[in-house]
Amino acid sequence: MQAVGEALGVHPQTVRYRVRQLKELFGEALDDPEARFELALALRSRVPAREDALSI
């Protein structure tokens, strides 16, 4: 969580909180690589790309 927080510019506790929120919303789907891919693809199709965006 430390590395993710540093990459996003947020505190590691913020990362943990947001991951908990995502787990509440999506449940076991976050444990499935295919479901994670579909979620990431859906998000990328809705959010305009930024030059400074992190690569996933």
PDB file of N, CA and C in Angstrom, residues 9 15 18 21 28 31 48 52-53 55:
ATOM      1  N   GLY A   9       0.169   9.712  -4.816  1.00  0.00           N
ATOM      2  CA  GLY A   9       0.307  10.959  -4.068  1.00  0.00           C
ATOM      3  C   GLY A   9      -0.670  11.063  -2.912  1.00  0.00           C
ATOM      4  N   VAL A  15      -5.297   4.700   0.674  1.00  0.00           N
ATOM      5  CA  VAL A  15      -5.353   3.575  -0.264  1.00  0.00           C
ATOM      6  C   VAL A  15      -6.116   2.417   0.370  1.00  0.00           C
ATOM      7  N   ARG A  18      -9.847   3.166   0.455  1.00  0.00           N
ATOM      8  CA  ARG A  18     -10.475   3.081  -0.868  1.00  0.00           C
ATOM      9  C   ARG A  18     -10.593   1.637  -1.342  1.00  0.00           C
ATOM     10  N   GLN A  21     -13.563   0.208   0.330  1.00  0.00           N
ATOM     11  CA  GLN A  21     -14.788   0.675  -0.325  1.00  0.00           C
ATOM     12  C   GLN A  21     -15.051  -0.107  -1.615  1.00  0.00           C
ATOM     13  N   GLU A  28     -16.407 -10.170  -4.320  1.00  0.00           N
ATOM     14  CA  GLU A  28     -15.418 -11.139  -4.778  1.00  0.00           C
ATOM     15  C   GLU A  28     -14.939 -10.883  -6.201  1.00  0.00           C
ATOM     16  N   ASP A  31     -11.336 -10.269  -6.723  1.00  0.00           N
ATOM     17  CA  ASP A  31     -10.396 -11.386  -6.633  1.00  0.00           C
ATOM     18  C   ASP A  31     -10.228 -12.104  -7.971  1.00  0.00           C
ATOM     19  N   PRO A  48     -11.311  10.218 -19.672  1.00  0.00           N
ATOM     20  CA  PRO A  48     -10.330  10.659 -20.678  1.00  0.00           C
ATOM     21  C   PRO A  48      -8.902  10.363 -20.215  1.00  0.00           C
ATOM     22  N   ASP A  52      -0.103  12.117 -17.776  1.00  0.00           N
ATOM     23  CA  ASP A  52       0.629  11.719 -16.579  1.00  0.00           C
ATOM     24  C   ASP A  52      -0.035  10.549 -15.868  1.00  0.00           C
ATOM     25  N   ALA A  53      -0.986   9.878 -16.511  1.00  0.00           N
ATOM     26  CA  ALA A  53      -1.703   8.767 -15.877  1.00  0.00           C
ATOM     27  C   ALA A  53      -0.743   7.620 -15.596  1.00  0.00           C
ATOM     28  N   SER A  55       0.378   3.822 -15.500  1.00  0.00           N
ATOM     29  CA  SER A  55       0.066   2.644 -16.299  1.00  0.00           C
ATOM     30  C   SER A  55      -0.306   1.515 -15.352  1.00  0.00           C
TER      31      SER A  55
END
